[in-house]
Short mmCIF file of C-alpha atoms in Angstrom, two decimals:
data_model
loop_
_atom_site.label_atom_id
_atom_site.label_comp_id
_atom_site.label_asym_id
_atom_site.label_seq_id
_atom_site.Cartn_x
_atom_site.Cartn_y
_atom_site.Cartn_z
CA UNK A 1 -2.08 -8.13 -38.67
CA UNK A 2 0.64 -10.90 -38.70
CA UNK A 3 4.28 -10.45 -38.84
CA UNK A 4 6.41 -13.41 -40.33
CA UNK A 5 9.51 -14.99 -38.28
CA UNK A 6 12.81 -13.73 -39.32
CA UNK A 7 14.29 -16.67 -41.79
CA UNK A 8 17.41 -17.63 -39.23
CA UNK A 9 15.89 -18.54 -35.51
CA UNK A 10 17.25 -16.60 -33.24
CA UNK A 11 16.91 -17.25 -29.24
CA UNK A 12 14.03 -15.81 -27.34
CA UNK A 13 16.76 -14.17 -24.68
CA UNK A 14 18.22 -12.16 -28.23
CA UNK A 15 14.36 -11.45 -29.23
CA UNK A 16 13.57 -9.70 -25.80
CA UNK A 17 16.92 -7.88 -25.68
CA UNK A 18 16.06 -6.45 -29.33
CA UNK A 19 12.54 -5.41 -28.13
CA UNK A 20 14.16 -3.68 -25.32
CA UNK A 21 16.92 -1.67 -27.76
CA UNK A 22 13.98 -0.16 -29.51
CA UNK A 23 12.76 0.53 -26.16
CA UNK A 24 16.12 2.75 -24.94
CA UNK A 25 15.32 3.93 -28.93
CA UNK A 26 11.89 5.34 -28.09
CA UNK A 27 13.39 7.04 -24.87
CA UNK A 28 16.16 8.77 -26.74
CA UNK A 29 13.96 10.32 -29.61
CA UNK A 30 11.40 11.36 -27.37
CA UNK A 31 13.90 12.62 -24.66
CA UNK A 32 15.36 15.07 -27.03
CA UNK A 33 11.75 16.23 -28.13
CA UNK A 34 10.75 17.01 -24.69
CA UNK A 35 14.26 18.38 -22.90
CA UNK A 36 14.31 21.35 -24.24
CA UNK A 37 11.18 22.37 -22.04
CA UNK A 38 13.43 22.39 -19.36
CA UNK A 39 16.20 24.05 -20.85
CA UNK A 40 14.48 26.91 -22.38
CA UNK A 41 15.89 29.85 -19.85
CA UNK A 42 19.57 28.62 -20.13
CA UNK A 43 19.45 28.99 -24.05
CA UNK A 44 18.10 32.15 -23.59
CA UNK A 45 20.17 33.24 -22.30
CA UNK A 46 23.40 32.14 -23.64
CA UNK A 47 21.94 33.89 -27.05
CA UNK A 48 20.82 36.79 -25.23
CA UNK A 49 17.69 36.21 -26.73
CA UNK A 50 13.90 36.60 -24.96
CA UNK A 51 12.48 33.33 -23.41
CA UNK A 52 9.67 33.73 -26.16
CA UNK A 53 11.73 33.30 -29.14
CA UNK A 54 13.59 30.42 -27.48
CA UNK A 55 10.33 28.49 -27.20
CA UNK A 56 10.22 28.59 -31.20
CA UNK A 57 12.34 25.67 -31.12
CA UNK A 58 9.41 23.62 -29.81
CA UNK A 59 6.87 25.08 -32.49
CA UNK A 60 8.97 24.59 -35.33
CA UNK A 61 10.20 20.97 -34.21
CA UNK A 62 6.53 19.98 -33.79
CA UNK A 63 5.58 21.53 -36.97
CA UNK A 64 8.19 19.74 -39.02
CA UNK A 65 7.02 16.36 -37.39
CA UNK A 66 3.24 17.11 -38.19
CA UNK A 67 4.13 18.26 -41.67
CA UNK A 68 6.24 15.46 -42.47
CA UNK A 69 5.20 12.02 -40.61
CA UNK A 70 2.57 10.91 -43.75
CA UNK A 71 5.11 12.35 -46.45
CA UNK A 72 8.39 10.92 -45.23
CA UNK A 73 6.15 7.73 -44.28
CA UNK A 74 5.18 6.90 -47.99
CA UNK A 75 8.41 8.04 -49.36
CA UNK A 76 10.47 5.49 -47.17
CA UNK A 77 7.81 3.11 -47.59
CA UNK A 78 9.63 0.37 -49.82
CA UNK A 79 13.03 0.90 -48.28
CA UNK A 80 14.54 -2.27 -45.58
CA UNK A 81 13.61 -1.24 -42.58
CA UNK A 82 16.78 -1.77 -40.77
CA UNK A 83 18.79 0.37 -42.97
CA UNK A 84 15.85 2.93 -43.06
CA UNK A 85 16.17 2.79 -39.02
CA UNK A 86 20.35 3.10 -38.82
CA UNK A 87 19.66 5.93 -41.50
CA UNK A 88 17.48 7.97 -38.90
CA UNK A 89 20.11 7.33 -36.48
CA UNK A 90 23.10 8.78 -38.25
CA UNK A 91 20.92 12.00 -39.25
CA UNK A 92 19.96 11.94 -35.65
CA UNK A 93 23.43 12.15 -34.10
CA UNK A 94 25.32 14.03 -36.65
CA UNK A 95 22.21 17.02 -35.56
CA UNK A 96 23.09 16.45 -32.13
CA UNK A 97 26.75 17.22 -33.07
CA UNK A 98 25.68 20.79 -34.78
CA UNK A 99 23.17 21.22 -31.66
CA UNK A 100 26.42 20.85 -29.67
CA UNK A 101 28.70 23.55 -31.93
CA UNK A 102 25.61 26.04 -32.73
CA UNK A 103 27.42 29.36 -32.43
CA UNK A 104 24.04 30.88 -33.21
CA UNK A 105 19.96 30.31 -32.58
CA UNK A 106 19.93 30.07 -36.04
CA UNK A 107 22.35 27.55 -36.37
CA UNK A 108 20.34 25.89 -32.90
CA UNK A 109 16.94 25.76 -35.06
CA UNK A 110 19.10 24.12 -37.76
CA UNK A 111 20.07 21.56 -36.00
CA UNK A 112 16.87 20.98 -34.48
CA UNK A 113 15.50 20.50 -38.47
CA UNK A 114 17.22 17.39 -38.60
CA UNK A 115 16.33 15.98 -35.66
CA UNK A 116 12.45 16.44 -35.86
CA UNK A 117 13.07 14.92 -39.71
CA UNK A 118 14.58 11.91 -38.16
CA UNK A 119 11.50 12.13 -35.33
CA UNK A 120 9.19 11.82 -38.09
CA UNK A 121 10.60 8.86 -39.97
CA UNK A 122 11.31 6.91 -36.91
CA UNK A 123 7.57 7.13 -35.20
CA UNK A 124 6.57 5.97 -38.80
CA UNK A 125 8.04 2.98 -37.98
CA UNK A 126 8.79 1.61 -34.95
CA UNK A 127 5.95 -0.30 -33.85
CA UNK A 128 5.54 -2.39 -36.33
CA UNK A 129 9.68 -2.88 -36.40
CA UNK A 130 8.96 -3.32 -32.78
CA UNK A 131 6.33 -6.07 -33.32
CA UNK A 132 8.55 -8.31 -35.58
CA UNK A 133 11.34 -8.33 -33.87
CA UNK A 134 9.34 -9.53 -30.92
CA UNK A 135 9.23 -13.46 -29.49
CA UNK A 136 5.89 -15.09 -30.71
CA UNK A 137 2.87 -14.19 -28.98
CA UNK A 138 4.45 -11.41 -26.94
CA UNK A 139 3.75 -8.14 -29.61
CA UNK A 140 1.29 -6.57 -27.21
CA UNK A 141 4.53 -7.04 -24.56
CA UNK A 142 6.60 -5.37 -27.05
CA UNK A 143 4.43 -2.36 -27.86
CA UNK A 144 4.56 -1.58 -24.21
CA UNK A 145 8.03 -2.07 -24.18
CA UNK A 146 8.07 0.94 -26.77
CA UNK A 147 5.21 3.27 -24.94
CA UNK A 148 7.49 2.67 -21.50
CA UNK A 149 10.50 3.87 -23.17
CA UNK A 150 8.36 7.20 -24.39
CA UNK A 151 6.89 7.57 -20.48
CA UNK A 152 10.33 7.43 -19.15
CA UNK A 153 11.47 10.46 -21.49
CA UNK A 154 9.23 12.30 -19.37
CA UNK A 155 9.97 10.46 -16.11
CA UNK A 156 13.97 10.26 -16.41
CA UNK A 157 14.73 11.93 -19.91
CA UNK A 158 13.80 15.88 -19.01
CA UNK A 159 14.70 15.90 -15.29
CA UNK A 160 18.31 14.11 -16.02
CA UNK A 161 18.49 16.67 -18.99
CA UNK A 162 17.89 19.32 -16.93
CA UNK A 163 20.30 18.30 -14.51
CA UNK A 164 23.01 17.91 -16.63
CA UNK A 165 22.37 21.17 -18.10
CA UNK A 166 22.70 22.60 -14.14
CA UNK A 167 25.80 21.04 -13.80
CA UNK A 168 27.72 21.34 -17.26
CA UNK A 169 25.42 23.61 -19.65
CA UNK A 170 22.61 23.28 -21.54
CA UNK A 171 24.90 21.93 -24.78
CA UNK A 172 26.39 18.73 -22.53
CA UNK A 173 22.76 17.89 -22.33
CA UNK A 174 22.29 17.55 -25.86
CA UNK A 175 26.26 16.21 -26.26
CA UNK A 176 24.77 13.39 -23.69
CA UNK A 177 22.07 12.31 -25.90
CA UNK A 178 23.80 12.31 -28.82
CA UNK A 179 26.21 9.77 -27.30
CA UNK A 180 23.46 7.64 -26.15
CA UNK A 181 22.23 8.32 -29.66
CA UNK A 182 25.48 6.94 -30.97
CA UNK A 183 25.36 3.58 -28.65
CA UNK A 184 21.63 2.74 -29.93
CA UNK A 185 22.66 3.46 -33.26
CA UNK A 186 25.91 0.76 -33.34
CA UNK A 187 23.55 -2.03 -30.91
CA UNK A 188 20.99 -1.57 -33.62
CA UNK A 189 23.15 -2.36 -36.29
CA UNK A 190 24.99 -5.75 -34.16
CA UNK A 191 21.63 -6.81 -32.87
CA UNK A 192 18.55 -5.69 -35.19
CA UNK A 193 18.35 -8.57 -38.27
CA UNK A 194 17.00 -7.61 -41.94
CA UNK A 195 13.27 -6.38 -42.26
CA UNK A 196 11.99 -5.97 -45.78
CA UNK A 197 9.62 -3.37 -45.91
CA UNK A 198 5.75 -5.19 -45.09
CA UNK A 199 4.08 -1.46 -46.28
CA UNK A 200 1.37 -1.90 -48.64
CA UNK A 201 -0.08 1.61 -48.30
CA UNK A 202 -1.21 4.47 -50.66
CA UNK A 203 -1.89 8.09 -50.73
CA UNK A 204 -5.13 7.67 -52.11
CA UNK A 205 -6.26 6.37 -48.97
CA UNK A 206 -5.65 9.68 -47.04
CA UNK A 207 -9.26 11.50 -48.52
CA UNK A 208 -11.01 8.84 -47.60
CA UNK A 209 -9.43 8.36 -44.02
CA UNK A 210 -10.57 12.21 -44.11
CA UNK A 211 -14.12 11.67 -44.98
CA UNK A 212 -14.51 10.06 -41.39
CA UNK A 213 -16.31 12.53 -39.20
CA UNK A 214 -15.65 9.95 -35.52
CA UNK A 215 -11.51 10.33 -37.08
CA UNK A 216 -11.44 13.71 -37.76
CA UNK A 217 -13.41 14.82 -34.58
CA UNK A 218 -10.77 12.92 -32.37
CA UNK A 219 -7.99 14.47 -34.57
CA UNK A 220 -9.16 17.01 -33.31
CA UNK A 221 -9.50 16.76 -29.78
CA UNK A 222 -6.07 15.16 -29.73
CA UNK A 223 -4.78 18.44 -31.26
CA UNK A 224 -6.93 21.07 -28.87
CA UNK A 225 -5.68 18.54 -26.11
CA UNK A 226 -1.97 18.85 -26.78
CA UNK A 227 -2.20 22.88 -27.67
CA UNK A 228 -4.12 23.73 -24.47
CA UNK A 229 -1.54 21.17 -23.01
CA UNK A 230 1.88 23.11 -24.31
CA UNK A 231 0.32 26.79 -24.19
CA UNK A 232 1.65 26.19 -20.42
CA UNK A 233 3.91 23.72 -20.10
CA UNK A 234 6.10 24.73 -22.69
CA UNK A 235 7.12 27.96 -20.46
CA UNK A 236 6.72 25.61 -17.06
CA UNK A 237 10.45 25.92 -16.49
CA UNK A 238 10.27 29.99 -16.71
CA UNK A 239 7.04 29.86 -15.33
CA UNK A 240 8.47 28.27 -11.87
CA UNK A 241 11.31 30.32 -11.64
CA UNK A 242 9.78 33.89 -12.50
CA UNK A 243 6.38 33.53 -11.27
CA UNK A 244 6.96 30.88 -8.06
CA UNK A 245 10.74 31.39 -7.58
CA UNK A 246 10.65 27.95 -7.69
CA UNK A 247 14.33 26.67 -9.21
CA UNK A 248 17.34 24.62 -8.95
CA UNK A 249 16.60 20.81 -7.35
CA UNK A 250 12.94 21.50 -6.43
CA UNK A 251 11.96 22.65 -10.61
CA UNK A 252 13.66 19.40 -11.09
CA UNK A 253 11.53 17.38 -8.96
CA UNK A 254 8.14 18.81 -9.94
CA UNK A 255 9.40 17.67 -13.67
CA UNK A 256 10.08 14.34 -12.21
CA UNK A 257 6.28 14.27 -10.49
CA UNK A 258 5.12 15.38 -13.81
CA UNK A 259 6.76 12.82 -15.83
CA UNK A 260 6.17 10.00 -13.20
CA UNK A 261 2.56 10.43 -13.22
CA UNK A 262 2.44 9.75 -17.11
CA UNK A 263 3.17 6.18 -15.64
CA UNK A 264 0.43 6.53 -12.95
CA UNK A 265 -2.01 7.52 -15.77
CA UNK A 266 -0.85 4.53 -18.09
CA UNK A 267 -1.23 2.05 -15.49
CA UNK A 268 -4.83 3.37 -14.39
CA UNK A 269 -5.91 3.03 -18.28
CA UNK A 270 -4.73 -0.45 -17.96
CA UNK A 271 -6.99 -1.09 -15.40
CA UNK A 272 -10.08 0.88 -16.31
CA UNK A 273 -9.67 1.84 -20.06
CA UNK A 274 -11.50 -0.58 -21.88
CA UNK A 275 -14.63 -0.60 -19.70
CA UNK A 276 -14.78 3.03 -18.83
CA UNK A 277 -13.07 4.62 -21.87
CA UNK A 278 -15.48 7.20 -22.53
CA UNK A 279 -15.61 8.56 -18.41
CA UNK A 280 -11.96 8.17 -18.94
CA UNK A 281 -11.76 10.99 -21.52
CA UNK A 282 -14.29 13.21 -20.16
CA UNK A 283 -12.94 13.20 -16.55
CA UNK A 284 -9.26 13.56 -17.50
CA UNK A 285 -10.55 16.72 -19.71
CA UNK A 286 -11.79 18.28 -16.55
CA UNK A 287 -8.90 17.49 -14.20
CA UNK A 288 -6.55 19.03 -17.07
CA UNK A 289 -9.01 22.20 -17.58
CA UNK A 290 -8.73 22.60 -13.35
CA UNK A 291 -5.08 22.11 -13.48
CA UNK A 292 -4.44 24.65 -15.90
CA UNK A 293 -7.04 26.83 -14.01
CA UNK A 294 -5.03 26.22 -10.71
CA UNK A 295 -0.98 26.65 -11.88
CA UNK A 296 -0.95 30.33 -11.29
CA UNK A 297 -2.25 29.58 -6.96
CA UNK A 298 -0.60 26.44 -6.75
CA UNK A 299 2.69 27.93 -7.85
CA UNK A 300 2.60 29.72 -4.16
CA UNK A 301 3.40 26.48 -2.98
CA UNK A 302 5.79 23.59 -3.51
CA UNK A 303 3.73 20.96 -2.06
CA UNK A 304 0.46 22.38 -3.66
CA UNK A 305 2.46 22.63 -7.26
CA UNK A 306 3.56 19.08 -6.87
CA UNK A 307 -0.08 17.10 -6.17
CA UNK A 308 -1.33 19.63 -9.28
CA UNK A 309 2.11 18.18 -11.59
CA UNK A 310 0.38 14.69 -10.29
CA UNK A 311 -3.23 15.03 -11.20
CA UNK A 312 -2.26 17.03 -14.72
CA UNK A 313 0.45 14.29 -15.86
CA UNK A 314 -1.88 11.73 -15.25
CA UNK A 315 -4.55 12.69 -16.81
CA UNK A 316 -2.55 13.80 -19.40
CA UNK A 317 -1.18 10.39 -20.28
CA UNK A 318 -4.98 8.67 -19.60
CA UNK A 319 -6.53 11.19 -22.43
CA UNK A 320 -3.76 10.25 -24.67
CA UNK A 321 -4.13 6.75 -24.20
CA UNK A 322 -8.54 6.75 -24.32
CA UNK A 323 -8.09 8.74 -27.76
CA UNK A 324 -5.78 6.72 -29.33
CA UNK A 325 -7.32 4.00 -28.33
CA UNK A 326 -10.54 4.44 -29.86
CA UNK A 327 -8.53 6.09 -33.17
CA UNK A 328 -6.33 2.91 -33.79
CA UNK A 329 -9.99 0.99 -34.21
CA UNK A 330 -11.36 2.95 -36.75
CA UNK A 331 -9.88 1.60 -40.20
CA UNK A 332 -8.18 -1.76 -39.30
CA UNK A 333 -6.31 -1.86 -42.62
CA UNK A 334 -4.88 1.62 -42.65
CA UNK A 335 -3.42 1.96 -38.96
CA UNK A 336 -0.37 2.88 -40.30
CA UNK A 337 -1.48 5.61 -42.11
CA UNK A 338 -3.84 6.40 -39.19
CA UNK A 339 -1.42 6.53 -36.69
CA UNK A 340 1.25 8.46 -38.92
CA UNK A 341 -1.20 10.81 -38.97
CA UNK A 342 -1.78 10.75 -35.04
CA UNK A 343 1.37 11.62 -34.35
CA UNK A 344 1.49 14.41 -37.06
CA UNK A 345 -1.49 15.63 -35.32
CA UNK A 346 -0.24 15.61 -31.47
CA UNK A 347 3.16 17.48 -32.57
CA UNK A 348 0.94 20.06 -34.25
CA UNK A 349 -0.70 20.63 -31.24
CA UNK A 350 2.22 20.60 -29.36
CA UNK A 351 3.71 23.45 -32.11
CA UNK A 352 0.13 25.56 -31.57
CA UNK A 353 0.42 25.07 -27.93
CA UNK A 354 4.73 26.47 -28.06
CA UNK A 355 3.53 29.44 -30.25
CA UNK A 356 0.32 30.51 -28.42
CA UNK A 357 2.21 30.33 -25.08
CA UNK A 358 5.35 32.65 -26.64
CA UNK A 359 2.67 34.91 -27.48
CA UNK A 360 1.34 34.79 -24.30
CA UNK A 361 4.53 35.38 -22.56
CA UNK A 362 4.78 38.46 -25.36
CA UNK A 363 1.56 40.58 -25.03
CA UNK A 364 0.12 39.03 -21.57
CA UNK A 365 2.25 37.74 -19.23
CA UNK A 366 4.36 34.64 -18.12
CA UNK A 367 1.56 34.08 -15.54
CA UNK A 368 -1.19 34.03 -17.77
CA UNK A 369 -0.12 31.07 -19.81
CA UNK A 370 -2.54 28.38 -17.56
CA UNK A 371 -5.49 30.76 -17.79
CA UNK A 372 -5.25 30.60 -21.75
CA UNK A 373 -4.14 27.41 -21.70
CA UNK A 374 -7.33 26.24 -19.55
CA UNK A 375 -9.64 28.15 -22.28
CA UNK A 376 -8.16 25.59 -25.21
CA UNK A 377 -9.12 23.00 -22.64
CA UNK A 378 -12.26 24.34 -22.18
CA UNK A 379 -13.57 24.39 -26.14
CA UNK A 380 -12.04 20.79 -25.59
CA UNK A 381 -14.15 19.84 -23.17
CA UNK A 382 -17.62 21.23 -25.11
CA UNK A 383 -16.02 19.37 -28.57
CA UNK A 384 -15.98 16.10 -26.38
CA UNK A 385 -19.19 16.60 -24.92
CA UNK A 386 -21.11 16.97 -28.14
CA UNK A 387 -19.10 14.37 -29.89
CA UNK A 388 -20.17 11.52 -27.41
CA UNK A 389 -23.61 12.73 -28.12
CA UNK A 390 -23.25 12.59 -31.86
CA UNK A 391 -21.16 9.08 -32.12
CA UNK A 392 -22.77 5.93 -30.25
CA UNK A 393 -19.60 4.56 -30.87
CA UNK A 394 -17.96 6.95 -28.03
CA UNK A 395 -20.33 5.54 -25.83
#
């Protein structure tokens, strides 16, 4: 696909620094997504409310993402996409605000409505925003740009958040993005030039996307993935502190291992991805199944807890990346649609994943959640096996 220059040249310098604003964009949105992970016993608290029922936040965000990507995509679809994008923003911060002031858990979820709406919109977009707005020849640059700034969410976003939310509360931490928010939101509008809308897509192509057993079958690995994923990690921050007695500084830094190694995974599938793509998936299947297997003996020991963080954030990030690599191939003229509904499909996952761990925490126990996570990972494992069997294409 080619994107056309912007009518009025503008300096390559001012083209890079725009690539890197969605960049910071990516980290906010994804930041908020992921911070309350580490948060969850702290909000629980202040509403005097179980740790269980706290972690519906993270369902119903995801949910509202999955539900509404594809919808929100083709209702936007005509609308400039730099007004679309300072839209998202205001919604975005003006949530943050109520987030802030919620005297309630109901008021908390309320807020969180409007963020995951503005989630939705903005993941519908961005990349290809991302790859106009880039200098000539440099969109693959500027995509990476864009899946650095979602890495360091993970890497910088959660641990910061959760330090902030040591030192001042969980609400400054949510105050803090929101002010970032706010800062993105008025560079956007200085920096970011006009972008009629390029989207040519339909709704009619959705059944037919459908009809695509290789698409489907990775849909749904990506979604047993990111449950089996979320069914523990989603209760990690609990998990260490109950379970391990593992808080303060050191549950910070085993969130900072986990996030780094996202990075260690994307630069491995950099190397190795497009030769060994279909090892790539298998293996990191199996090192996620063990890890998940292993959280309740590693969590007897800090140094054990952190190499496990390692090996499962990697992997993590390299199954993510062979999936969606392969997915993005499948209909060259419908990516958008086809990655719309990849991300609909990961937060659903991640939603399944929030709600199967609360249950978990309900009727098991808080140190049960990597056993059950590790069986998702398991019927994972059997789905991939049989679907590089079925599709030469996988192999």
């Amino acid at each position: 696909m080619t994107y056309p220059l912007e009518p009025k040249a503008v300096s390559r310098q001012s083209q890079y620094l725009r690539v890197m604003l969605m960049g910071i964009s990516a980290f906010v949105v994804n930041t908020t997504e992921f911070v309350p992970v580490a948060l969850l016993s702290d909000i629980a608290q202040d509403f005097s409310i179980s740790t269980a029922k706290t972690g519906s936040m993270l369902t119903l965000y995801a949910w509202i993402v999955a539900a509404m990507s594809l919808p929100l995509m083709l209702l936007t679809g005509k609308m400039e996409r730099k007004r679309l994008l300072l839209g998202v923003f205001v919604v975005f911060v003006v949530s943050h605000v109520l987030s802030v002031m919620a005297w309630s858990f109901e008021v908390l979820l309320i807020s969180r409505v409007g963020i995951a709406l503005s989630h939705a919109i903005f993941w519908s977009i961005t990349a290809a925003i991302t790859m106009r707005i880039a200098p000539e020849g440099k969109q693959a640059f500027a995509l990476s740009v864009l899946a650095t700034g979602t890495s360091l969410a993970m890497v910088l976003g959660v641990p910061l958040g959760r330090l902030i939310g040591q030192w001042f509360g969980w609400r400054a931490t949510f105050a803090a993005i929101g002010a970032i928010a706010f800062i993105v939101f008025a560079l956007q509008a200085k920096l970011l030039p006009t972008l009629p809308s390029m989207f040519e897509g339909n709704i009619k192509k959705v059944p037919e996307l459908l009809k695509n057993p290789l698409l489907v079958g990775l849909y749904l690995v990506c979604f047993l993935v990111f449950t089996a994923h979320y069914t523990a990690y989603a209760y990690i921050e609990p998990f260490m502190a109950e379970v391990g007695g593992i808080t303060g500084n050191k549950a910070t830094a085993i969130l900072l291992i986990f996030g780094g190694a996202g990075i260690l995974g994307s630069a491995l599938f950099a190397r190795w991805g497009d030769r060994y793509n279909r090892a790539l998936m298998i293996g990191s299947t199996v090192l996620m199944l063990v890890s998940l297997l292993t959280l309740g003996l590693t969590i007897q020991s800090i140094g054990l807890l952190g190499g496990m963080a390692l090996i499962w954030g990697a992997v993590l990030m390299l199954l993510l990346l062979a999936v969606q690599a392969k997915i993005i191939m499948i209909d060259m003229k419908a990516q958008d649609m086809v990655m719309s509904m990849f991300s609909g499909i990961i937060n659903l996952g991640i939603g399944a994943g929030a709600l199967i761990g609360g249950y978990t925490v309900t009727h098991l126990s808080l140190s049960s959640v990597g056993y059950v996570g590790a069986s998702v990972a398991c019927l994972t494992l059997l789905l991939m096996i049989v679907m590089v069997r079925r599709f030469p294409a996988l192999r």
